[in-house]
Coordinates of C-alpha atoms in Angstrom, one line a residue:
Chain A
M1081 CA -66.3 -3.0 -60.2
S1082 CA -67.6 -0.1 -58.1
G1083 CA -65.0 2.6 -57.7
A1084 CA -62.6 1.1 -60.3
P1085 CA -61.4 3.4 -63.0
Q1086 CA -62.6 2.4 -66.4
V1087 CA -61.8 3.5 -69.9
D1088 CA -64.9 4.2 -72.0
T1089 CA -65.1 4.2 -75.8
S1090 CA -64.1 7.9 -76.1
G1091 CA -60.8 7.0 -74.4
K1092 CA -61.4 9.2 -71.3
L1093 CA -60.7 7.8 -67.9
Q1094 CA -63.9 7.5 -66.0
V1095 CA -64.5 6.6 -62.4
D1096 CA -67.6 4.5 -61.6
T1097 CA -69.5 6.7 -59.2
S1098 CA -72.6 4.6 -58.8
G1099 CA -73.5 3.9 -55.2
K1100 CA -71.5 6.9 -54.0
L1101 CA -72.1 10.2 -52.4
Q1102 CA -69.2 12.6 -53.0
V1103 CA -69.3 15.8 -51.0
D1104 CA -66.9 18.8 -51.1
V1105 CA -68.6 21.9 -49.9
E1106 CA -67.5 25.2 -48.3
K1107 CA -69.9 27.5 -46.5
R1108 CA -69.2 30.5 -44.3
F1109 CA -71.8 32.3 -42.2
P1110 CA -71.0 35.7 -40.9
G1111 CA -69.5 35.6 -37.4
S1112 CA -68.9 31.9 -37.3
I1113 CA -66.3 29.3 -38.3
P1114 CA -65.9 28.4 -42.0
I1115 CA -67.3 25.0 -42.8
H1116 CA -65.6 22.7 -45.2
G1117 CA -67.3 19.3 -45.6
R1118 CA -65.3 17.0 -47.7
F1119 CA -66.0 13.2 -47.7
E1120 CA -67.1 10.3 -49.9
S1121 CA -69.4 7.6 -48.7
T1122 CA -71.1 4.5 -50.0
T1123 CA -74.8 4.6 -50.6
A1124 CA -75.2 1.2 -52.1
G1125 CA -77.4 -1.3 -50.3
G1126 CA -79.0 1.4 -48.2
A1127 CA -75.8 2.2 -46.2
I1128 CA -76.1 4.7 -43.4
T1129 CA -73.5 7.5 -43.1
V1130 CA -73.3 9.3 -39.8
L1131 CA -72.0 12.9 -39.6
F1132 CA -70.7 12.9 -36.0
G1133 CA -69.2 15.7 -34.0
P1134 CA -69.8 18.1 -31.1
S1135 CA -72.6 20.7 -31.5
G1136 CA -71.6 23.7 -33.6
C1137 CA -69.2 21.8 -35.7
G1138 CA -71.1 22.3 -39.0
K1139 CA -72.9 19.0 -39.3
T1140 CA -76.3 20.5 -39.9
T1141 CA -75.0 23.0 -42.4
I1142 CA -73.5 20.1 -44.5
L1143 CA -76.8 18.2 -44.3
R1144 CA -78.7 21.3 -45.4
C1145 CA -76.3 21.6 -48.4
L1146 CA -77.1 18.0 -49.3
A1147 CA -80.8 18.8 -49.1
G1148 CA -80.4 21.9 -51.3
L1149 CA -81.7 24.1 -48.5
E1150 CA -78.3 25.8 -48.3
R1151 CA -76.2 26.9 -51.2
P1152 CA -72.5 26.3 -50.6
E1153 CA -70.2 29.1 -51.6
R1154 CA -67.8 26.7 -53.3
G1155 CA -67.8 23.1 -54.0
S1156 CA -69.7 20.2 -55.4
I1157 CA -72.1 17.4 -54.5
R1158 CA -72.4 14.3 -56.5
F1159 CA -74.9 11.6 -55.7
E1160 CA -74.7 8.3 -57.6
G1161 CA -73.0 10.0 -60.5
E1162 CA -75.5 12.8 -60.7
S1163 CA -74.4 16.3 -60.0
W1164 CA -76.6 18.2 -57.4
C1165 CA -74.4 21.2 -57.0
D1166 CA -71.3 22.5 -58.7
S1167 CA -70.1 26.0 -58.0
E1168 CA -67.7 25.9 -61.0
R1169 CA -70.5 25.2 -63.5
S1170 CA -73.1 27.4 -61.5
L1171 CA -75.1 24.2 -61.2
F1172 CA -77.7 23.9 -58.4
V1173 CA -80.5 21.4 -58.3
S1174 CA -83.4 22.5 -56.1
P1175 CA -84.5 20.4 -53.1
Q1176 CA -87.7 19.5 -55.0
R1177 CA -85.7 17.8 -57.8
R1178 CA -83.2 15.9 -55.7
G1179 CA -85.5 13.1 -54.7
I1180 CA -84.5 13.3 -51.1
G1181 CA -86.3 12.8 -47.8
Y1182 CA -85.3 15.4 -45.2
L1183 CA -86.1 15.2 -41.5
S1184 CA -85.3 18.3 -39.5
Q1185 CA -84.5 18.2 -35.8
D1186 CA -88.0 19.2 -34.6
Y1187 CA -89.7 17.2 -37.4
A1188 CA -91.6 20.2 -38.8
L1189 CA -94.9 18.4 -39.1
F1190 CA -97.6 20.5 -40.7
P1191 CA -99.7 21.7 -37.7
H1192 CA -102.9 22.2 -39.8
L1193 CA -102.9 18.7 -41.1
T1194 CA -103.6 15.3 -39.4
A1195 CA -101.0 12.6 -39.2
L1196 CA -102.5 10.9 -42.2
E1197 CA -102.6 14.1 -44.2
N1198 CA -99.0 14.8 -43.2
I1199 CA -97.9 11.4 -44.4
R1200 CA -99.8 11.8 -47.7
Y1201 CA -98.5 15.3 -48.3
G1202 CA -95.8 14.4 -50.8
L1203 CA -97.8 11.8 -52.7
R1204 CA -100.1 14.2 -54.6
R1205 CA -98.9 13.2 -58.0
L1206 CA -99.2 9.5 -57.5
P1207 CA -102.3 7.6 -58.6
R1208 CA -104.9 7.1 -55.8
E1209 CA -104.5 3.4 -55.4
E1210 CA -100.7 3.5 -55.4
S1211 CA -100.7 6.3 -52.8
Q1212 CA -103.2 4.5 -50.7
R1213 CA -101.2 1.3 -50.8
R1214 CA -98.0 3.0 -49.7
V1215 CA -99.7 4.9 -46.9
V1216 CA -101.2 1.7 -45.5
E1217 CA -97.8 0.0 -45.8
I1218 CA -95.9 2.8 -44.0
I1219 CA -98.4 3.1 -41.2
D1220 CA -98.0 -0.6 -40.6
L1221 CA -94.2 -0.4 -40.7
L1222 CA -94.0 2.5 -38.2
H1223 CA -96.9 1.2 -36.0
L1224 CA -99.0 4.4 -36.5
G1225 CA -102.3 2.6 -36.7
G1226 CA -105.0 4.5 -34.8
L1227 CA -103.2 7.8 -34.9
E1228 CA -104.2 8.8 -38.4
Q1229 CA -106.8 11.4 -37.5
R1230 CA -104.7 13.1 -34.8
Y1231 CA -103.1 16.5 -35.3
P1232 CA -99.4 16.8 -34.5
R1233 CA -100.0 18.5 -31.2
Q1234 CA -102.1 15.6 -30.1
L1235 CA -99.1 13.2 -30.6
S1236 CA -96.3 12.4 -28.2
G1237 CA -92.7 13.2 -29.2
G1238 CA -92.0 9.7 -30.3
Q1239 CA -95.2 9.5 -32.3
Q1240 CA -94.4 12.8 -34.0
Q1241 CA -91.0 11.5 -34.9
R1242 CA -92.5 8.3 -36.4
V1243 CA -95.0 10.4 -38.5
A1244 CA -92.2 12.6 -39.7
V1245 CA -90.1 9.5 -40.7
A1246 CA -93.2 8.0 -42.4
R1247 CA -93.8 11.2 -44.3
A1248 CA -90.3 11.2 -45.6
V1249 CA -89.8 7.6 -46.5
V1250 CA -93.3 7.0 -48.0
R1251 CA -92.1 8.9 -51.1
R1252 CA -89.3 6.3 -51.6
P1253 CA -86.6 9.0 -51.6
R1254 CA -83.2 8.1 -53.2
L1255 CA -81.4 9.5 -50.1
L1256 CA -82.7 10.2 -46.7
L1257 CA -81.3 13.0 -44.6
L1258 CA -81.9 13.0 -40.9
D1259 CA -80.9 15.9 -38.6
E1260 CA -80.5 14.7 -35.0
P1261 CA -83.5 12.4 -35.5
L1262 CA -83.7 11.4 -31.8
S1263 CA -82.4 14.4 -29.8
A1264 CA -85.9 15.9 -29.2
L1265 CA -87.0 12.8 -27.3
D1266 CA -86.8 11.7 -23.7
A1267 CA -84.3 9.0 -22.8
P1268 CA -86.5 5.9 -22.8
T1269 CA -88.3 6.8 -26.0
R1270 CA -84.9 7.6 -27.6
E1271 CA -83.6 4.2 -26.6
E1272 CA -86.7 2.5 -28.2
L1273 CA -86.8 4.5 -31.4
R1274 CA -83.0 4.2 -32.0
R1275 CA -83.5 0.5 -32.6
E1276 CA -86.7 1.0 -34.5
L1277 CA -85.0 3.6 -36.8
R1278 CA -82.3 1.3 -37.9
R1279 CA -84.9 -1.4 -38.6
V1280 CA -87.1 1.0 -40.6
L1281 CA -84.1 2.3 -42.6
Q1282 CA -82.9 -1.2 -43.4
Q1283 CA -86.4 -2.4 -44.4
C1284 CA -86.8 0.6 -46.7
A1285 CA -83.3 0.0 -48.1
V1286 CA -82.8 3.7 -48.6
P1287 CA -79.4 5.1 -48.0
A1288 CA -79.3 7.7 -45.3
V1289 CA -77.1 10.5 -43.9
V1290 CA -77.7 11.0 -40.2
V1291 CA -76.4 13.9 -38.2
T1292 CA -75.8 13.3 -34.5
H1293 CA -73.7 14.4 -31.6
D1294 CA -74.7 11.3 -29.6
R1295 CA -72.0 8.6 -29.7
I1296 CA -74.4 5.8 -28.9
E1297 CA -76.7 6.9 -31.7
A1298 CA -73.7 7.0 -34.1
I1299 CA -72.5 3.5 -33.2
A1300 CA -76.0 2.1 -33.3
L1301 CA -77.0 3.5 -36.7
A1302 CA -73.8 4.0 -38.7
D1303 CA -72.2 1.9 -41.4
Q1304 CA -69.8 4.7 -42.0
I1305 CA -68.9 7.6 -39.8
V1306 CA -67.7 11.1 -40.8
V1307 CA -66.1 12.8 -37.8
L1308 CA -66.3 16.6 -37.8
E1309 CA -64.7 19.2 -35.6
S1310 CA -64.7 23.0 -36.0
G1311 CA -66.1 22.8 -39.5
Q1312 CA -63.6 20.3 -40.8
V1313 CA -63.8 16.6 -41.6
R1314 CA -61.3 14.9 -39.3
Q1315 CA -61.9 11.3 -40.4
C1316 CA -64.1 9.2 -42.5
G1317 CA -64.5 5.4 -42.5
S1318 CA -66.4 2.5 -41.3
T1319 CA -67.6 2.5 -37.6
E1320 CA -65.0 -0.1 -36.7
E1321 CA -62.2 1.6 -38.5
V1322 CA -62.9 5.0 -37.1
F1323 CA -63.1 3.8 -33.5
S1324 CA -60.3 1.3 -33.6
R1325 CA -57.9 3.6 -35.5
P1326 CA -58.8 7.2 -34.8
A1327 CA -56.8 9.5 -37.1
D1328 CA -55.4 11.6 -34.3
L1329 CA -55.9 12.5 -30.7
A1330 CA -58.6 15.1 -31.5
V1331 CA -60.7 12.4 -33.2
A1332 CA -60.1 10.0 -30.3
R1333 CA -61.2 12.7 -27.9
I1334 CA -64.4 13.4 -29.9
L1335 CA -65.2 9.7 -30.1
G1336 CA -64.7 9.3 -26.3
V1337 CA -64.8 5.5 -26.4
D1338 CA -61.6 3.6 -26.9
T1339 CA -62.7 0.2 -28.0
V1340 CA -65.7 -0.4 -30.3
V1341 CA -65.9 -3.8 -31.8
P1342 CA -68.8 -5.8 -33.3
G1343 CA -69.9 -8.9 -31.5
K1344 CA -72.6 -11.4 -31.2
I1345 CA -74.5 -12.5 -28.1
V1346 CA -74.2 -16.3 -27.9
E1347 CA -75.8 -17.0 -24.5
I1348 CA -77.8 -15.2 -21.8
A1349 CA -77.9 -16.7 -18.3
D1350 CA -78.4 -15.3 -14.8
G1351 CA -78.6 -11.8 -16.1
L1352 CA -75.2 -12.1 -17.8
A1353 CA -74.6 -12.3 -21.5
T1354 CA -71.8 -14.1 -23.2
I1355 CA -70.6 -12.2 -26.3
S1356 CA -68.4 -13.6 -28.9
V1357 CA -66.0 -11.0 -30.1
G1358 CA -63.3 -11.9 -32.6
Q1359 CA -61.6 -14.9 -31.2
A1360 CA -62.5 -14.1 -27.6
D1361 CA -65.6 -14.4 -25.4
L1362 CA -66.7 -11.6 -23.1
V1363 CA -69.2 -11.6 -20.2
A1364 CA -71.3 -8.5 -19.8
L1365 CA -74.6 -7.6 -18.1
A1366 CA -77.5 -8.9 -20.2
P1367 CA -78.9 -6.0 -22.3
A1368 CA -82.6 -5.0 -22.3
F1369 CA -82.8 -5.5 -26.1
P1370 CA -83.0 -8.8 -27.9
G1371 CA -79.7 -8.6 -29.9
P1372 CA -77.9 -10.8 -31.1
E1373 CA -75.8 -8.4 -33.2
V1374 CA -74.1 -5.8 -30.9
F1375 CA -71.3 -3.3 -30.8
V1376 CA -69.1 -3.8 -27.7
C1377 CA -67.8 -0.5 -26.2
I1378 CA -65.1 -0.4 -23.6
R1379 CA -63.4 2.6 -22.2
A1380 CA -59.6 2.3 -21.9
E1381 CA -59.6 3.4 -18.2
E1382 CA -61.9 0.4 -17.3
V1383 CA -59.3 -2.1 -18.4
A1384 CA -56.7 -3.2 -15.8
L1385 CA -53.6 -5.1 -16.9
E1386 CA -51.7 -7.9 -15.1
R1387 CA -48.5 -9.5 -16.0
G1388 CA -48.4 -13.0 -17.6
S1389 CA -51.4 -15.1 -18.4
T1390 CA -52.8 -16.2 -15.0
A1391 CA -54.8 -14.1 -12.7
Q1392 CA -57.6 -14.5 -10.2
S1393 CA -60.0 -11.7 -9.2
S1394 CA -63.7 -10.9 -9.0
A1395 CA -63.7 -9.6 -12.5
R1396 CA -65.6 -11.7 -15.0
N1397 CA -63.2 -11.2 -17.9
H1398 CA -59.6 -12.2 -18.1
L1399 CA -58.3 -11.8 -21.5
V1400 CA -54.8 -13.0 -22.4
G1401 CA -53.2 -11.0 -25.2
Q1402 CA -50.1 -9.5 -26.7
I1403 CA -49.2 -5.8 -26.5
V1404 CA -49.2 -4.4 -30.0
S1405 CA -48.1 -0.9 -29.2
L1406 CA -47.5 1.6 -26.3
F1407 CA -47.9 5.3 -26.3
R1408 CA -46.8 7.5 -23.4
E1409 CA -49.0 10.6 -22.9
G1410 CA -47.6 12.4 -19.9
P1411 CA -48.2 10.5 -16.7
I1412 CA -50.2 7.8 -18.4
T1413 CA -49.5 5.1 -21.0
R1414 CA -51.9 4.0 -23.6
V1415 CA -51.6 0.3 -24.4
H1416 CA -53.0 -1.4 -27.5
L1417 CA -53.6 -5.1 -27.1
D1418 CA -54.5 -7.9 -29.3
C1419 CA -56.5 -10.4 -27.3
G1420 CA -58.6 -11.9 -30.0
F1421 CA -59.9 -8.5 -30.9
P1422 CA -58.2 -5.1 -30.6
L1423 CA -58.5 -3.6 -27.1
A1424 CA -57.2 -0.3 -25.7
A1425 CA -56.1 0.2 -22.1
I1426 CA -54.7 3.0 -20.0
V1427 CA -52.3 2.5 -17.2
T1428 CA -50.1 4.9 -15.3
H1429 CA -46.5 5.3 -16.3
Q1430 CA -45.4 3.8 -13.0
S1431 CA -47.5 0.7 -13.4
S1432 CA -46.2 0.3 -16.9
Q1433 CA -42.7 0.2 -15.5
T1434 CA -43.5 -2.1 -12.6
L1435 CA -45.2 -4.5 -15.0
G1436 CA -42.4 -4.2 -17.5
L1437 CA -44.8 -3.6 -20.3
R1438 CA -43.2 -3.6 -23.8
E1439 CA -44.3 -4.5 -27.3
G1440 CA -44.9 -8.2 -27.8
A1441 CA -45.2 -9.0 -24.1
T1442 CA -48.1 -11.2 -23.0
V1443 CA -50.4 -9.7 -20.5
T1444 CA -53.9 -10.3 -19.1
A1445 CA -56.5 -7.7 -19.4
V1446 CA -59.0 -7.7 -16.5
L1447 CA -62.4 -6.3 -17.1
K1448 CA -65.6 -6.2 -15.0
A1449 CA -68.8 -7.2 -16.6
P1450 CA -70.5 -3.8 -16.0
A1451 CA -67.6 -2.1 -17.7
I1452 CA -68.7 -3.6 -21.0
H1453 CA -71.3 -1.5 -22.7
L1454 CA -73.4 -3.1 -25.4
I1455 CA -75.1 -1.2 -28.2
G1456 CA -77.7 -3.1 -30.2
R1457 CA -77.8 -3.2 -34.0
G1458 CA -81.4 -3.6 -35.0
Chain B
M1308 CA -130.6 57.9 -43.0
D1309 CA -128.9 58.0 -46.4
W1310 CA -129.4 54.5 -47.5
Q1311 CA -127.9 55.2 -50.9
A1312 CA -124.7 56.4 -49.3
I1313 CA -124.6 53.3 -47.1
G1314 CA -125.1 51.0 -50.1
L1315 CA -122.4 52.7 -52.1
T1316 CA -120.0 52.6 -49.2
V1317 CA -120.5 48.9 -48.7
R1318 CA -120.0 48.3 -52.4
L1319 CA -116.8 50.4 -52.4
A1320 CA -115.4 48.7 -49.3
A1321 CA -116.2 45.2 -50.6
S1322 CA -114.6 46.0 -54.0
T1323 CA -111.5 47.6 -52.4
T1324 CA -111.1 44.6 -50.1
A1325 CA -111.4 42.1 -53.0
I1326 CA -108.8 44.0 -55.1
L1327 CA -106.5 44.4 -52.1
F1328 CA -106.7 40.6 -51.5
L1329 CA -105.6 39.9 -55.1
I1330 CA -102.7 42.4 -55.2
G1331 CA -101.9 42.5 -51.5
V1332 CA -101.2 38.8 -51.0
P1333 CA -98.4 38.5 -53.6
L1334 CA -97.0 41.8 -52.6
A1335 CA -97.0 40.9 -49.0
Y1336 CA -95.4 37.5 -49.6
W1337 CA -92.7 39.2 -51.6
L1338 CA -92.1 41.7 -48.9
A1339 CA -92.0 39.0 -46.2
T1340 CA -89.6 36.7 -48.1
S1341 CA -87.5 38.9 -50.3
R1342 CA -83.9 39.5 -49.3
R1343 CA -83.3 42.2 -51.9
R1344 CA -81.8 45.4 -50.6
W1345 CA -84.2 47.7 -52.2
R1346 CA -87.2 46.0 -50.8
Y1347 CA -87.2 48.6 -48.0
I1348 CA -88.1 51.2 -50.6
V1349 CA -91.2 49.1 -51.5
D1350 CA -91.9 48.7 -47.8
A1351 CA -91.8 52.5 -47.3
L1352 CA -93.9 53.2 -50.4
V1353 CA -96.6 50.8 -49.2
A1354 CA -96.6 52.4 -45.7
L1355 CA -96.7 56.0 -47.0
P1356 CA -100.5 56.4 -46.7
L1357 CA -100.2 55.6 -42.9
V1358 CA -98.3 58.9 -42.3
L1359 CA -99.5 61.1 -45.2
P1360 CA -102.6 63.3 -44.7
P1361 CA -105.4 61.8 -46.9
T1362 CA -105.7 65.1 -48.6
V1363 CA -102.1 64.8 -49.9
V1364 CA -102.7 61.3 -51.3
G1365 CA -106.0 62.5 -52.7
F1366 CA -104.4 65.6 -54.3
Y1367 CA -101.7 63.7 -56.1
L1368 CA -104.1 61.0 -57.2
L1369 CA -106.3 63.8 -58.6
V1370 CA -103.4 65.3 -60.5
A1371 CA -102.2 61.9 -61.7
T1372 CA -105.6 60.8 -63.0
G1373 CA -106.7 64.1 -64.4
P1374 CA -107.1 64.8 -68.1
R1375 CA -103.7 66.6 -68.3
S1376 CA -101.7 63.6 -67.0
P1377 CA -100.5 60.9 -69.5
F1378 CA -102.3 58.2 -67.4
G1379 CA -105.5 60.2 -67.3
R1380 CA -105.4 60.7 -71.1
L1381 CA -104.7 57.0 -71.7
Y1382 CA -107.6 56.1 -69.4
E1383 CA -109.9 58.5 -71.2
Q1384 CA -108.9 57.1 -74.6
A1385 CA -109.6 53.6 -73.4
T1386 CA -112.8 54.0 -71.6
G1387 CA -114.2 57.4 -72.8
A1388 CA -114.5 58.6 -69.2
L1389 CA -112.3 60.3 -66.6
L1390 CA -111.3 58.8 -63.3
P1391 CA -111.8 61.9 -61.0
F1392 CA -115.3 62.4 -59.7
S1393 CA -116.3 58.8 -60.6
Y1394 CA -116.9 55.6 -58.7
E1395 CA -113.9 54.0 -60.4
G1396 CA -111.8 57.0 -59.3
I1397 CA -112.6 56.6 -55.6
L1398 CA -112.1 52.9 -55.9
L1399 CA -108.6 53.4 -57.2
G1400 CA -108.0 55.9 -54.4
S1401 CA -109.3 53.5 -51.8
V1402 CA -107.1 50.7 -53.0
I1403 CA -104.0 52.8 -52.9
F1404 CA -104.8 54.5 -49.6
N1405 CA -105.7 51.2 -47.9
L1406 CA -102.7 49.2 -49.2
P1407 CA -100.8 49.3 -45.9
F1408 CA -103.9 48.3 -43.9
A1409 CA -104.0 45.0 -45.8
V1410 CA -100.4 44.4 -46.8
R1411 CA -98.8 45.0 -43.4
P1412 CA -100.9 42.4 -41.5
F1413 CA -100.5 40.0 -44.5
A1414 CA -96.7 40.4 -44.5
A1415 CA -96.5 40.0 -40.7
A1416 CA -98.6 36.8 -40.9
F1417 CA -96.4 35.3 -43.8
A1418 CA -93.2 36.3 -42.0
A1419 CA -94.4 34.4 -38.9
V1420 CA -94.9 31.1 -40.7
D1421 CA -92.3 28.6 -39.5
R1422 CA -89.6 28.5 -42.2
R1423 CA -89.0 24.8 -41.4
L1424 CA -92.5 23.9 -42.5
I1425 CA -91.9 25.6 -45.8
E1426 CA -88.5 23.8 -46.2
A1427 CA -90.2 20.5 -45.3
S1428 CA -92.7 21.0 -48.1
W1429 CA -90.0 21.7 -50.6
C1430 CA -88.2 18.6 -49.6
L1431 CA -91.4 16.7 -50.1
G1432 CA -91.3 17.8 -53.7
E1433 CA -93.7 20.7 -53.7
S1434 CA -92.8 23.8 -55.7
R1435 CA -92.5 27.2 -54.0
F1436 CA -95.8 28.2 -55.6
I1437 CA -97.8 25.2 -54.4
T1438 CA -96.1 25.3 -51.0
F1439 CA -97.4 28.9 -50.6
F1440 CA -101.0 27.6 -51.0
R1441 CA -100.6 24.3 -49.1
I1442 CA -98.5 25.6 -46.2
T1443 CA -97.9 29.4 -46.0
F1444 CA -101.4 30.6 -46.7
R1445 CA -103.1 27.8 -44.8
T1446 CA -101.1 28.6 -41.6
A1447 CA -101.2 32.4 -42.1
W1448 CA -104.9 32.9 -42.9
P1449 CA -105.9 34.5 -39.6
G1450 CA -103.5 37.3 -40.3
V1451 CA -104.7 37.6 -43.9
L1452 CA -108.3 37.8 -42.7
A1453 CA -107.4 40.4 -40.1
G1454 CA -105.9 42.5 -42.8
L1455 CA -109.0 42.2 -45.0
V1456 CA -111.3 43.1 -42.2
L1457 CA -109.2 46.1 -41.3
A1458 CA -109.0 47.3 -44.9
F1459 CA -112.8 46.9 -45.3
A1460 CA -113.5 48.9 -42.1
H1461 CA -111.0 51.6 -43.0
T1462 CA -112.5 52.0 -46.5
V1463 CA -115.9 52.5 -44.9
G1464 CA -114.6 55.3 -42.7
E1465 CA -112.5 57.0 -45.4
F1466 CA -113.0 60.6 -46.0
G1467 CA -110.2 62.7 -47.3
V1468 CA -109.2 60.8 -50.4
V1469 CA -112.8 60.3 -51.4
L1470 CA -113.6 63.9 -51.0
M1471 CA -110.5 65.1 -52.9
L1472 CA -110.9 62.6 -55.7
G1473 CA -114.6 62.0 -55.9
G1474 CA -116.4 65.0 -54.5
N1475 CA -119.9 64.5 -53.4
I1476 CA -122.0 63.0 -56.1
P1477 CA -125.0 61.0 -54.7
G1478 CA -125.0 57.3 -56.0
E1479 CA -121.5 57.8 -57.5
T1480 CA -119.0 59.1 -55.0
R1481 CA -121.1 60.1 -51.9
T1482 CA -120.0 57.7 -49.2
V1483 CA -121.2 57.5 -45.6
S1484 CA -118.5 59.8 -44.2
I1485 CA -119.2 62.4 -46.9
A1486 CA -122.9 62.2 -46.1
I1487 CA -122.1 62.9 -42.4
Y1488 CA -120.0 65.9 -43.4
D1489 CA -122.7 67.1 -45.7
S1490 CA -125.4 66.8 -43.0
V1491 CA -123.3 68.8 -40.6
Q1492 CA -122.7 71.4 -43.1
A1493 CA -126.4 71.6 -43.7
L1494 CA -126.9 71.8 -39.8
K1495 CA -128.9 68.5 -39.9
F1496 CA -127.3 67.2 -36.6
Q1497 CA -130.0 64.5 -36.1
E1498 CA -129.2 62.9 -39.4
A1499 CA -125.4 63.2 -38.9
N1500 CA -125.7 61.6 -35.5
A1501 CA -127.7 58.6 -36.7
T1502 CA -125.1 57.8 -39.5
A1503 CA -122.1 58.5 -37.2
L1504 CA -123.5 56.2 -34.5
L1505 CA -123.9 53.5 -37.1
L1506 CA -120.2 53.9 -38.1
L1507 CA -119.0 54.0 -34.5
G1508 CA -120.8 50.7 -33.7
F1509 CA -119.6 49.1 -36.9
S1510 CA -115.9 50.1 -36.3
F1511 CA -116.0 48.9 -32.8
L1512 CA -117.3 45.5 -33.9
V1513 CA -114.7 45.2 -36.6
L1514 CA -111.9 45.9 -34.2
C1515 CA -113.2 43.3 -31.8
I1516 CA -113.2 40.7 -34.7
T1517 CA -109.7 41.7 -35.7
Y1518 CA -108.2 41.3 -32.2
S1519 CA -110.0 38.0 -31.7
L1520 CA -108.5 36.8 -34.9
Q1521 CA -105.0 37.7 -33.9
H1522 CA -105.3 35.4 -30.9
R1523 CA -106.6 32.6 -32.9
K1524 CA -104.5 29.7 -34.2
A1525 CA -104.8 28.8 -37.8
F1526 CA -105.5 25.1 -37.0
P1527 CA -107.9 23.2 -34.8
L1528 CA -107.4 22.6 -31.1

């Protein structure tokens, strides 16, 4: 039913907007590029939308417009059928009344309050028992036990991030807005918290919009991706869709990875993992995280092609498939294969000629296990 | 030593500081956060006593509160008394003359509060008004305290405005600095020295407190 036009009793055509975030905002800062954020995403079932793009592309500005911290010059924001901002009707709902949780890049913990006081900050209007119950629950969910009485500066970066997340989600917001939630952390902590963040978001079942310039973060967290460049939305769709069918070369370049497909780890032995992807099985180095749900990322230049369906080499993966399409880009040819799942490869134009590559031909894609990059999904 | 003058001075300084706290905090917050173009005019008005000779401020206040001015007549009708040459008169003069000494440190402290903390509070559902008390004031209090201490000390040492507006009435408008001036005029150097030394010591102490506050963080650790 969702999204389907309906005729109500007054005879007007109405579109069901429940479970949707509809954004169309324009903002211009003096001396910088104009930003036009226009997209629609699903919020039903706690879906996570990632605003992805290089730094300076306007992601944070769009997020701040969603929070009500920035007033767009023109445009509108509708969340689950409710208007938050509409320049034509001079409507603007303050951040206090949007029922959001907002996490800025540096967490903005209140320095004069302890971790516990920070978490409780937004619960003043709740009855004591209810507030207490929620605080205990969130401290348990984010493993913050024992840190309650510490001041922000006595906490590590990862702990600060968890306190900030706790402070935002403990209010049960209708929409969570996260600005580069992991960028302030060192690499190992980031790795750990990335998986934890998705778990927490899923457990709270609160829809979220996450801003990031980190591809791994985007793939790990997103249900939907909005790709931005120079203040414009280039593409908007599910993670799989965006990566397997980039709208244009610019998007493909921003995404940087050519094949991103969901898979499932079915076996781990001798430090190698067998992953079931579409109709094919892949062998990759066993990941450090438990799995089993993963995204498999493969760069096109790591894929070698051989003619026919037989080949012997040291590579662990030999995938037989058909060529779906070929694109020549100067000296190289980009090849799209169907080998049980969509796979992109790059070969030189000469190789393409030698191998006699054409649409519909059967080839074997050869791929070393270390060339397969796995990103865990909670 | 003129204990009556000392008592009066402390009372005047304490009242001035209290009033400056009440009107200075909202004014400073407005100056620190407003983006209106004409706020610079208010900024300049507040800072005027810093550059004007106290006699000029005192003179205009005398004219403005005298029986011939509309304000002076209104005040007389309401209270049956006149502001010039009264304690209330020098209190008004002190508040106006000390405005920059309180408002400028307040405004600097409010402007230095991390805007992201304020935004975080808004997004946690707290109004601008409540956010001011829970975040802005709580993190800016060393600056506010420094401003109060400075205003108190400056009132204690004030001379020109008090003399112009209040004259030299013992127990009513005769403050410590007037008492020193009076002693010197009467060639009582011993007495002038004792009071002056007291003021010197007090002022030095106050500045020490102010500077130590400026290096202090608003939160533990």
